[in-house]
Coordinates of C-alpha atoms in Angstrom, one line a residue:
X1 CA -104.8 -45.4 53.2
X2 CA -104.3 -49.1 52.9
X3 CA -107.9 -50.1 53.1
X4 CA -109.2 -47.1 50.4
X5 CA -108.0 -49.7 47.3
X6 CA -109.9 -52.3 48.8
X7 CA -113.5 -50.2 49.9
X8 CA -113.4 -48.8 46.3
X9 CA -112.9 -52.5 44.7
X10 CA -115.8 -53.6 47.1
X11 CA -117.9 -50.3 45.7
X12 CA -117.1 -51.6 41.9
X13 CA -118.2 -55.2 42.5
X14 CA -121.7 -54.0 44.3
X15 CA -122.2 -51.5 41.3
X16 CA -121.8 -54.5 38.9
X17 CA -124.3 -56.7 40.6
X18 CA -126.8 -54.0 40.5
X19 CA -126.3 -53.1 37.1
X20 CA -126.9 -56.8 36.4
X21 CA -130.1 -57.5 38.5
X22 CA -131.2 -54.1 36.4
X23 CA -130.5 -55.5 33.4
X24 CA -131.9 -59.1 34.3
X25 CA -135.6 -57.5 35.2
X26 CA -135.7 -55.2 32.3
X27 CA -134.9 -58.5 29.8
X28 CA -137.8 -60.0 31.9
X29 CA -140.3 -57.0 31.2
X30 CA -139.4 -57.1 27.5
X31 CA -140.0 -60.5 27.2
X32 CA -143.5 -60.6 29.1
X33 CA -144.5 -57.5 26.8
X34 CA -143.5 -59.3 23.7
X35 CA -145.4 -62.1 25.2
X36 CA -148.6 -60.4 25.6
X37 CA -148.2 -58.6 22.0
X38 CA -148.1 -62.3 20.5
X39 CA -151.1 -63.6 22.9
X40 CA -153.0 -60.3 21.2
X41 CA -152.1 -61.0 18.0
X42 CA -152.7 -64.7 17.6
X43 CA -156.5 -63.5 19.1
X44 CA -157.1 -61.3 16.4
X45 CA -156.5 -64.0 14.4
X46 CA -157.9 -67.2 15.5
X47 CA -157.0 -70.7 14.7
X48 CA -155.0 -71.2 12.2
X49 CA -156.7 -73.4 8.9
X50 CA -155.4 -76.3 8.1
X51 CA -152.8 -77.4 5.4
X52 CA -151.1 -73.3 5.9
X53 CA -149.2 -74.8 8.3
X54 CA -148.1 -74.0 12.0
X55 CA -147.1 -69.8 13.0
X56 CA -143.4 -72.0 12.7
X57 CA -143.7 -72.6 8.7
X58 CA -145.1 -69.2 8.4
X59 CA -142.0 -67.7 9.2
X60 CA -140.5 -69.4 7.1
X61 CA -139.0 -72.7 8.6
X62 CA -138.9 -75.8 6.2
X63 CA -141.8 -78.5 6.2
X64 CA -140.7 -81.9 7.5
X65 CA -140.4 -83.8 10.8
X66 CA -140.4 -81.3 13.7
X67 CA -137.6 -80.6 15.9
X68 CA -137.3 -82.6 19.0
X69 CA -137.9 -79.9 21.4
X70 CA -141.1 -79.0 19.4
X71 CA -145.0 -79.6 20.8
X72 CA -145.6 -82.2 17.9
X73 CA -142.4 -84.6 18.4
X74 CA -143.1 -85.2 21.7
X75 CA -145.8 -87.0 20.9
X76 CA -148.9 -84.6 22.4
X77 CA -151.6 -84.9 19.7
X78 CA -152.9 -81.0 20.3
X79 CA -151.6 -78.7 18.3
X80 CA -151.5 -74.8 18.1
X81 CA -155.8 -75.2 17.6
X82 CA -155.9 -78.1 19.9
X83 CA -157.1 -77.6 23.6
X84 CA -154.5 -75.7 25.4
X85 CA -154.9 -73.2 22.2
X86 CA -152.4 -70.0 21.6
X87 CA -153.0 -69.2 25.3
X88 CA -151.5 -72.3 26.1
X89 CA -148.3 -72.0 23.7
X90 CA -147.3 -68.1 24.8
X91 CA -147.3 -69.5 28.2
X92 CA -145.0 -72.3 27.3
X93 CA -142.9 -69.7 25.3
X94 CA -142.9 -67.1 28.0
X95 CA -141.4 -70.1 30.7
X96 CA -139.0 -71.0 28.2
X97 CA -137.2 -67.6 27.9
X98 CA -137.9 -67.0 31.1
X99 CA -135.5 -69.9 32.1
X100 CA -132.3 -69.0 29.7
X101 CA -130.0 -67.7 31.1
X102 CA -129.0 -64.2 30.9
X103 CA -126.3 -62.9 29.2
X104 CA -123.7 -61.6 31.1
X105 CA -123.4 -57.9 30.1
X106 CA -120.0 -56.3 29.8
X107 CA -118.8 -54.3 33.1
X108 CA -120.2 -50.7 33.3
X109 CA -117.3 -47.7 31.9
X110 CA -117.2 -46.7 36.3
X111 CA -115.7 -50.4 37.6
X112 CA -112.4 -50.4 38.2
X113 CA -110.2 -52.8 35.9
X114 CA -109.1 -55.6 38.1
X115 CA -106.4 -57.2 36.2
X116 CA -105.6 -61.0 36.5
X117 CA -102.2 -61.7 38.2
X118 CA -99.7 -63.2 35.9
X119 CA -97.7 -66.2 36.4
X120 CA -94.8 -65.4 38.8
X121 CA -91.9 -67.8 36.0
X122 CA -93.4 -65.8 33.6
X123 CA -93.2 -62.5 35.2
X124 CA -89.5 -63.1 35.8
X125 CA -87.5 -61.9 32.8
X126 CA -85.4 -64.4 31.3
X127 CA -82.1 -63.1 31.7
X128 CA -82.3 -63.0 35.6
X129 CA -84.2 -66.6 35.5
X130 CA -80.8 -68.1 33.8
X131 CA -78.3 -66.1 35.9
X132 CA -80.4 -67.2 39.2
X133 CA -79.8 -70.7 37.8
X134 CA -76.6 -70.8 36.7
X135 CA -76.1 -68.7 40.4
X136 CA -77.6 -71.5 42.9
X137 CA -75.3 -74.1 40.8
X138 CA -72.0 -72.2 41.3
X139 CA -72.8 -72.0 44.9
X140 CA -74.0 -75.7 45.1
X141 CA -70.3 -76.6 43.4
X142 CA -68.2 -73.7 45.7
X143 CA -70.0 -75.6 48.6
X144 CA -68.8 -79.4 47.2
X145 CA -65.2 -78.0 46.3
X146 CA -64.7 -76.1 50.1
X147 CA -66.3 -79.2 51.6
X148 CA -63.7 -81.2 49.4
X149 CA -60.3 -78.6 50.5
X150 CA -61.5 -78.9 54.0
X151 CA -61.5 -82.7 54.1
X152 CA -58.2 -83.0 51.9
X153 CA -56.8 -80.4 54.6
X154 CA -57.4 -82.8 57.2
X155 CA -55.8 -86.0 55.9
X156 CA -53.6 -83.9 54.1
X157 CA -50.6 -86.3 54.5
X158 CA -52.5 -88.9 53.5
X159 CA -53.8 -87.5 50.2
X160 CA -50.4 -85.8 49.4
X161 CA -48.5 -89.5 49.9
X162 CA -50.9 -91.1 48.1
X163 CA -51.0 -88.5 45.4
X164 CA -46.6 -89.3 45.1
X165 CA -47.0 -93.0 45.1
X166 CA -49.2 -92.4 42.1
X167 CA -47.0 -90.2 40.3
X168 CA -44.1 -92.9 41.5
X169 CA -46.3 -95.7 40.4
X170 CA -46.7 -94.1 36.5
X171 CA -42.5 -93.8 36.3
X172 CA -42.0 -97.2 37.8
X173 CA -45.0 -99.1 36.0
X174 CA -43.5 -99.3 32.4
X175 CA -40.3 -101.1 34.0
X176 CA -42.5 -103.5 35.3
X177 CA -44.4 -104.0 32.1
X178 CA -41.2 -104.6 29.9
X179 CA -40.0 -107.4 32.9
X180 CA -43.3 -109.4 32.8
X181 CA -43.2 -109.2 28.7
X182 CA -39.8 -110.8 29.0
X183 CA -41.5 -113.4 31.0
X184 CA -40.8 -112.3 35.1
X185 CA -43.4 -113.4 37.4
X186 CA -45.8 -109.9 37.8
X187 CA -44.9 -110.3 41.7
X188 CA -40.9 -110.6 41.2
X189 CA -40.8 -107.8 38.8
X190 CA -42.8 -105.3 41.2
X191 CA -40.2 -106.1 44.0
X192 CA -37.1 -105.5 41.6
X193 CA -38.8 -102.3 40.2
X194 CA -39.9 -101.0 43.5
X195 CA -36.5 -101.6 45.1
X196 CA -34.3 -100.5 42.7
X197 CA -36.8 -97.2 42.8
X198 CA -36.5 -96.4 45.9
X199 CA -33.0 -97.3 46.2
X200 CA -32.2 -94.7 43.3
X201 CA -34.3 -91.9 45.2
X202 CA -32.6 -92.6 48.8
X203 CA -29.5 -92.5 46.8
X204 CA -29.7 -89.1 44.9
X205 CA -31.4 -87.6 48.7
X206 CA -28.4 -89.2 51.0
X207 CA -25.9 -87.5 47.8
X208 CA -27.5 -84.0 47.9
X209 CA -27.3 -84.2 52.2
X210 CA -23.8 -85.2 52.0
X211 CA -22.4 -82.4 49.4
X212 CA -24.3 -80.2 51.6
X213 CA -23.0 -81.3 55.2
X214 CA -19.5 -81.3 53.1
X215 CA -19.4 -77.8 51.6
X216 CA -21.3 -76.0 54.3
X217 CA -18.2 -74.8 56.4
X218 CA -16.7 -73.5 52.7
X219 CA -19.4 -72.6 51.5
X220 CA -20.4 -69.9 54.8
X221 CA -16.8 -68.3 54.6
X222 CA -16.9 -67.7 51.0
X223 CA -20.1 -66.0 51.6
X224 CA -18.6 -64.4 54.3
X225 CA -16.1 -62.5 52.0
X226 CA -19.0 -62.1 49.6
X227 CA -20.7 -60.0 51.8
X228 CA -17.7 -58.2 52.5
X229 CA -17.0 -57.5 49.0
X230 CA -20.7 -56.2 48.5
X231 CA -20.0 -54.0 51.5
X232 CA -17.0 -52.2 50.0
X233 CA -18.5 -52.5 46.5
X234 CA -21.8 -50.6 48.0
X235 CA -19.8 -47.9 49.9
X236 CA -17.6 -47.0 46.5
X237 CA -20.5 -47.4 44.0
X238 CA -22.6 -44.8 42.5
X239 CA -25.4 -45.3 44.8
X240 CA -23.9 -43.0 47.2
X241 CA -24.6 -45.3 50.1
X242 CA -22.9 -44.5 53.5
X243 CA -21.3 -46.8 56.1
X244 CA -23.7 -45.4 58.6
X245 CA -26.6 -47.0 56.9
X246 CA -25.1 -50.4 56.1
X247 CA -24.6 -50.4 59.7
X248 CA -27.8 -49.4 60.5
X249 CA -29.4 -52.0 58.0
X250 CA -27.1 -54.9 60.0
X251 CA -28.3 -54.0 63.7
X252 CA -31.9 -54.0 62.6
X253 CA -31.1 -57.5 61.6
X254 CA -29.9 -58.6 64.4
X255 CA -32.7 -57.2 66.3
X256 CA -35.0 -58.9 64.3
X257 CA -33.0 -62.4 64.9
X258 CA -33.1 -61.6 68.5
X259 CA -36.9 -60.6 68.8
X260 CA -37.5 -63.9 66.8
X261 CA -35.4 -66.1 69.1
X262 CA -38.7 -67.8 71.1
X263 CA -40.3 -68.4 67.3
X264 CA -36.9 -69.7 65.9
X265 CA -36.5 -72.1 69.2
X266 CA -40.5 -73.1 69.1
X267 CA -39.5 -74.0 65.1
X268 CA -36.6 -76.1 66.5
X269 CA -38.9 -77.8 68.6
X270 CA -41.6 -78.7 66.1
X271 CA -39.1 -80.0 63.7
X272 CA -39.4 -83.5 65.5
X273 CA -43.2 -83.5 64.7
X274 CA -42.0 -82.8 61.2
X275 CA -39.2 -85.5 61.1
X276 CA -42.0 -87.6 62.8
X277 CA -44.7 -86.6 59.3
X278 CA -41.9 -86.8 57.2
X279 CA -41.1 -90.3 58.0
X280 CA -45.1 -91.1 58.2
X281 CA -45.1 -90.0 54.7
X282 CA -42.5 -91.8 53.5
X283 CA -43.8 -95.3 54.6
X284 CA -47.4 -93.8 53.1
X285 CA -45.7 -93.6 50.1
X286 CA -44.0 -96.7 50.1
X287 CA -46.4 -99.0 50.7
X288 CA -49.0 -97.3 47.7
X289 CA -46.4 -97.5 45.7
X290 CA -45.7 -101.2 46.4
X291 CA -49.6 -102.0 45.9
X292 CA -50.4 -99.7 43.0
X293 CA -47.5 -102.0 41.0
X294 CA -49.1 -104.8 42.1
X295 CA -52.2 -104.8 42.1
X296 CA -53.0 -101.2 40.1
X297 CA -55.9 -103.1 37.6
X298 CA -57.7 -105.2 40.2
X299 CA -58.3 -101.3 42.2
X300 CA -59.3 -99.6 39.4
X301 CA -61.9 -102.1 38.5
X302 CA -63.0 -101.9 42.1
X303 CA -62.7 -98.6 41.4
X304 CA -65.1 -98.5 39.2
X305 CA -67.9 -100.6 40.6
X306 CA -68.4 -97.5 42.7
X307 CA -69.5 -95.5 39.6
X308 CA -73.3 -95.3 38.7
X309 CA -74.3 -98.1 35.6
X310 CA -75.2 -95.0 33.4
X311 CA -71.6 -93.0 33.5
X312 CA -69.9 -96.6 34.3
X313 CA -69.0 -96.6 30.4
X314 CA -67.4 -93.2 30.0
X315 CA -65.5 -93.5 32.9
X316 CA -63.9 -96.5 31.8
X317 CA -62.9 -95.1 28.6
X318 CA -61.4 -92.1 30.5
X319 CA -59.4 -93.5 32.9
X320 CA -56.4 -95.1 30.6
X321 CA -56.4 -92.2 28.6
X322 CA -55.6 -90.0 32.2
X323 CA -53.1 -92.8 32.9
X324 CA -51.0 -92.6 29.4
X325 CA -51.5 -88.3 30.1
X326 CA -49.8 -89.1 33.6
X327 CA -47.5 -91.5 32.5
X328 CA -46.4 -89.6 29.7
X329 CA -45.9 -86.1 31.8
X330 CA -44.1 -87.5 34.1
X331 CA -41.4 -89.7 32.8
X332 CA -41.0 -86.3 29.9
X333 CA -40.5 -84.1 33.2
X334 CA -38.0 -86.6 34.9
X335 CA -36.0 -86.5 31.6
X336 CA -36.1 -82.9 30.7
X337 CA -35.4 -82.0 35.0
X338 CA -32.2 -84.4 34.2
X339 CA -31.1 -82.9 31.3
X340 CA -31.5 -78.8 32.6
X341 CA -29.5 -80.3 35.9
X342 CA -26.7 -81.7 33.4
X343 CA -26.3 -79.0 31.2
X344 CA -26.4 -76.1 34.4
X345 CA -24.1 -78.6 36.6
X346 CA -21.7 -78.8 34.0
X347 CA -21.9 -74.8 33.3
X348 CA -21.6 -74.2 37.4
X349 CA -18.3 -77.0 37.4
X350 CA -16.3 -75.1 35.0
X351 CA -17.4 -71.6 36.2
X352 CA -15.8 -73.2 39.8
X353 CA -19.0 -72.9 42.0
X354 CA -18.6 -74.2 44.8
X355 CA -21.5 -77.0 45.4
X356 CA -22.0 -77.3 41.8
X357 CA -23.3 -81.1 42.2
X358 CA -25.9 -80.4 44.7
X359 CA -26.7 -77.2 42.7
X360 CA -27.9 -79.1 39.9
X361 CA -29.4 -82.0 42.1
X362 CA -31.5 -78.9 43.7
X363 CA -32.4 -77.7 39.6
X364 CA -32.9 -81.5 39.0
X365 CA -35.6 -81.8 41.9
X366 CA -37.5 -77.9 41.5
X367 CA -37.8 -79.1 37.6
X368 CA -41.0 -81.0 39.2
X369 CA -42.6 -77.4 39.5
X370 CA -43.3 -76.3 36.6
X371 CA -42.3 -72.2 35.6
X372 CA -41.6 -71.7 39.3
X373 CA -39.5 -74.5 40.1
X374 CA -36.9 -73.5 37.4
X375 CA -36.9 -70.1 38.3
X376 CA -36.5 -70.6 42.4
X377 CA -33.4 -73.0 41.3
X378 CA -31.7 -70.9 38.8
X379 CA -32.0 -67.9 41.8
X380 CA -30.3 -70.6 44.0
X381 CA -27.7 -71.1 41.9
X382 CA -26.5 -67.6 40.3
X383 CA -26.7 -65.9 44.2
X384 CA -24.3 -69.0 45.1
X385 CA -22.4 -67.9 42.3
X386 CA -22.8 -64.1 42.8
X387 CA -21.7 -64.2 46.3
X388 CA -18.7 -67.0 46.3
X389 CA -17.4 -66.0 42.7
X390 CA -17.7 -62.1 42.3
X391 CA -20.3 -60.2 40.0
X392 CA -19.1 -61.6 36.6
X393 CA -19.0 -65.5 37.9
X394 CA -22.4 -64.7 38.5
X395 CA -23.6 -63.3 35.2
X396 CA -22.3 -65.6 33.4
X397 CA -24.2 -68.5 35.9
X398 CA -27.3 -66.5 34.7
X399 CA -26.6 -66.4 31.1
X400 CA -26.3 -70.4 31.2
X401 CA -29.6 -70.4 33.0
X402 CA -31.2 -68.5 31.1
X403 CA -30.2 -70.1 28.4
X404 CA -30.6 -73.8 29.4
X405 CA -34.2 -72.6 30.4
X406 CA -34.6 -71.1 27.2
X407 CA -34.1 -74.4 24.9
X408 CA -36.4 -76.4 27.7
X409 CA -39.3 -74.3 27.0
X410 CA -39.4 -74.2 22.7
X411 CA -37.4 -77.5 22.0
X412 CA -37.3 -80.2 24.9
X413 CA -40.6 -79.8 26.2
X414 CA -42.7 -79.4 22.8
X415 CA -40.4 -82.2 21.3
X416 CA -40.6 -84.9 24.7
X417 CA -43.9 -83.9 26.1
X418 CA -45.8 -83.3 22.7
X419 CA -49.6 -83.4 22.7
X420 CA -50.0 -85.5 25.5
X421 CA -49.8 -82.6 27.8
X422 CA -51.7 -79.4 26.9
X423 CA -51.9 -77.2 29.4
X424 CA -52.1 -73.4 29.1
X425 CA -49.1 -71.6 31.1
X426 CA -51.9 -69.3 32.9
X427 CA -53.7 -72.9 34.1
X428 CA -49.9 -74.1 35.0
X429 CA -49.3 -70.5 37.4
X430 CA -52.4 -71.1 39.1
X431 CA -52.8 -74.6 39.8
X432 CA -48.9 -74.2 41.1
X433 CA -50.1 -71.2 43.4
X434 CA -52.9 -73.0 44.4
X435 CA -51.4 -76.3 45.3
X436 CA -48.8 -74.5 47.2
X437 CA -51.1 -73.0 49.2
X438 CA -53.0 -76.1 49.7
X439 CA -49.9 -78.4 50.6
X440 CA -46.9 -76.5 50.1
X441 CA -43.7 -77.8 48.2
X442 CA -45.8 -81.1 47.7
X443 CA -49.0 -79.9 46.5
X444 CA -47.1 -77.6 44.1
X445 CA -45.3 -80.9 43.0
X446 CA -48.8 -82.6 42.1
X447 CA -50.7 -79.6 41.1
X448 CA -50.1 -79.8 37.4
X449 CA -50.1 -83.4 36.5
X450 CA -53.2 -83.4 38.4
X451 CA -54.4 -80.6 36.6
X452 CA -53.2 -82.3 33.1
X453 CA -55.4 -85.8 34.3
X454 CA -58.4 -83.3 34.7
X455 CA -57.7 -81.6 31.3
X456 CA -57.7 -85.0 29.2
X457 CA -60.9 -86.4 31.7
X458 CA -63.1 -83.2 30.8
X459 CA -62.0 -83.5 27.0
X460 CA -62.8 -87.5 26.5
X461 CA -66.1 -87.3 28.0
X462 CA -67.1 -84.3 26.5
X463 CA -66.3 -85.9 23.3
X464 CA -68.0 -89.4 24.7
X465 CA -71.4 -87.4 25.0
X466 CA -71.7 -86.1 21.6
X467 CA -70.6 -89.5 19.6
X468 CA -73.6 -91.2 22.1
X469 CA -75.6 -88.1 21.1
X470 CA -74.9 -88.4 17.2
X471 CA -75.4 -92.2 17.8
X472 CA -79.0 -91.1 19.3
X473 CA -80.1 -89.4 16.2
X474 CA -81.4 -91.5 13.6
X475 CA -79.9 -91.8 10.2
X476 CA -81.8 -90.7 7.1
X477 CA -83.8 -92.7 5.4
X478 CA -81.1 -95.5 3.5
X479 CA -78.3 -95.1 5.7
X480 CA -76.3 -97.7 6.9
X481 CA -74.8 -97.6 10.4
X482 CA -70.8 -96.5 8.5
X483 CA -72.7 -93.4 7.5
X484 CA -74.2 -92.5 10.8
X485 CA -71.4 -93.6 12.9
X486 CA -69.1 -90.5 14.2
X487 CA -65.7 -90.3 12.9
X488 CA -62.5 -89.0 14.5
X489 CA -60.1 -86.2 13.4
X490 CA -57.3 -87.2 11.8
X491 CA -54.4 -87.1 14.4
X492 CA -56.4 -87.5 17.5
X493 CA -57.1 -91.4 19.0
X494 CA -60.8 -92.5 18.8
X495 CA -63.2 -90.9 21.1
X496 CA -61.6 -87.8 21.1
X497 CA -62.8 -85.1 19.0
X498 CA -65.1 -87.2 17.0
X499 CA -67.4 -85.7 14.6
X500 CA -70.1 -86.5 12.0

């Protein structure tokens, strides 16, 4: 069944060259009959007389020079009486049609319409040709961005102390700035900044260990009693729970903590290779730090040297504008993480929690992670409270939170951070998920400034395309180069959101 198309296409094609050889030999016979007709009729009539003019005039074609392709213009002196005579000229005639070419006649009504294949871009309709486009490029960037996770998952300590000693660098770099405008050498002011730094961090850390170690024993038989309390509370509430099942509920517990014994020892293990990484880290840290104060513009204009000459420019421009967005977020977060853990500390001292300083060092520290952090620490702090203190110690711990948390979202952040951080809260919940994932506690830490950076990038060089694109277009006729020249909104610094 597969060969019957082509037979019957062959059959078509031999039909067509047979009707044409038909054709071809009856134009021939027509045109040697008409010969002979004219050969008869020029004998009838002889030669014809002089000053009537050639058979050519008598048909009606003007007198004058003859056409080039006639007997007389090329330059035989015999006419149609001379001594070839009218024989002579119907043969001439007769080989001249004779040689035309034939008219290719229009395929018979039986051949088979053989349609020309179209071109295969055209044949494609447009709407798959721009989804397979805008498919292969999504896959081309999924590739680049898993090629990117996989080699940040690798070095991740690298990447995620690095990443600190940047965020470090843009709270520690204004100090140094106001020291060398009051005249200290640039080295002697990063030493006294980046000691006086660190010293403040190890400082807050060593406080935070040492309420901890302090309170520990306190704090484990208060929540002793606390769970005693909820015990009764549970047997004598409304939820008609039984001891039975409380009992129950505390042996499957302890089954589980004996199951898990092997993982929990294997954990104790491993924490030396974590000591070991933390420490690693640390000294990462330190030592970016240390060379980012120092010697933070000679980098970036190494930096830059690896950037093409054509986006060389833009760049450029971007990168203080992400540096004053980094800056900016992160000495407003440090201030409003200090002034959630005063106002909750100071709510959790008079309420008499116990470990009410490390409490709000702990809200002072998760303030770094934004949404998340705030609501992890003000968990902390109100089961402390519900489980040391009794049920209405611990509503009232949540009614501070709540409320503390409250006046950082519509007035301290809005008022501190203003429009030098935009990001949506959606963006803020999934970069924090994300980075979590990526590099746990630390890459939720880094996950939205880095987000923020990208945010105010994207924005400046999408508004560094179209002034270079208006700057492309010429001006009308009579304009001067004020006219033409882009202009920015008002409120916004130049190069961002400029328009005609």
């Amino acid at each position: 069944m597969s060969k019957l198309p082509q037979w019957v296409g062959r059959l078509g094609t031999g039909l067509t060259r047979l009707a044409h050889r038909l054709e071809t030999q009856q134009a021939e016979m027509r045109g040697r009959e008409g010969a002979e007709g004219a050969e008869g009729a020029e004998g009838r009539m002889g030669p014809a007389p002089e000053g009537h003019g050639s058979p050519e005039r008598a048909e009606g074609r003007p007198e004058g020079p003859e056409s080039p392709g006639s007997p007389q213009s090329s330059g035989s002196p015999e006419g149609p009486g001379g001594p070839e005579g009218p024989e002579g000229g119907a043969g001439e005639d007769e080989t001249a049609r004779s040689e035309q070419p034939a008219s290719v006649p229009a395929p018979p009504a039986y051949a088979p319409a053989v349609s020309a294949r179209p071109d295969p871009v055209a044949a494609v309709p447009w709407g798959v040709r721009v989804a397979a486009e805008a498919a292969w490029r999504l896959l081309v960037l999924g590739g680049t961005v898993y090629a990117l996770m996989r080699i940040i998952s690798s070095v991740e300590l690298v990447v995620l102390s690095f990443t600190v000693a940047i965020l470090i660098t843009a709270l520690l770099e204004p100090t140094v700035t106001r020291l060398r405008r009051r005249g200290v050498p640039r080295g002697l002011a990063t030493a006294l900044t980046f000691i006086a730094g660190f010293v403040i961090m190890g400082l807050v850390v060593w406080f935070v260990v040492w309420q901890v170690v302090e309170n520990v024993d306190e704090v484990s038989g208060e929540v002793q009693a606390g769970i005693d309390d909820l015990r009764r509370w549970l047997l004598h509430s409304p939820f008609h729970v039984t001891e039975k099942q409380i009992n129950h509920v505390a042996k499957s517990l302890r089954e589980a903590v004996g199951a898990n014994t092997e993982q929990i020892t294997s954990a104790g293990l491993e924490g030396v290779t974590v000591v070991v990484e933390v420490l690693t880290g640390i000294l990462l840290t330190m030592f970016s730090t240390l060379f980012l104060l120092y010697d933070g513009p000679k980098i970036w204009n190494w930096t830059l040297k690896l950037i093409p000459a054509q986006a060389r420019e833009g760049v450029a421009g971007a990168g203080p504008r992400a540096w004053t967005t980094l800056t900016a977020y992160v000495r407003g977060t440090v201030l409003v993480a200090l002034i959630d853990a005063i106002f909750i500390g100071v709510g959790l001292f008079f309420l008499d929690v116990p470990m009410a300083v490390p409490l709000a060092v702990f809200i002072f520290l998760f303030a770094f992670i934004p949404l998340v952090g705030a609501v992890v620490s003000g968990a902390l702090a109100v089961v402390v409270a519900l489980v040391t203190q009794g049920v209405f110690t611990g509503a009232m711990v949540l009614i501070v939170v709540l409320a503390v948390q409250q006046i950082e979202g519509h007035v301290l952040q809005p008022f501190i951070l203003g429009r030098a951080v935009r990001v949506h809260p959606l963006a803020v919940v999934l970069s924090v998920a994300a980075g979590s994932l990526i590099g746990g506690i630390g890459g939720a830490v880094v996950a939205v400034p880095l987000v923020a950076v990208a945010n105010t990038v994207v924005v400046y060089l999408r508004s560094y395309s179209q002034e270079n694109a208006l700057r492309a277009v010429p001006g009308p006729h009579g304009a001067t180069a004020s006219d033409t020249a882009p202009t920015a909104k008002p409120g916004l610094p130049p190069g961002e959101g400029g328009t005609r």
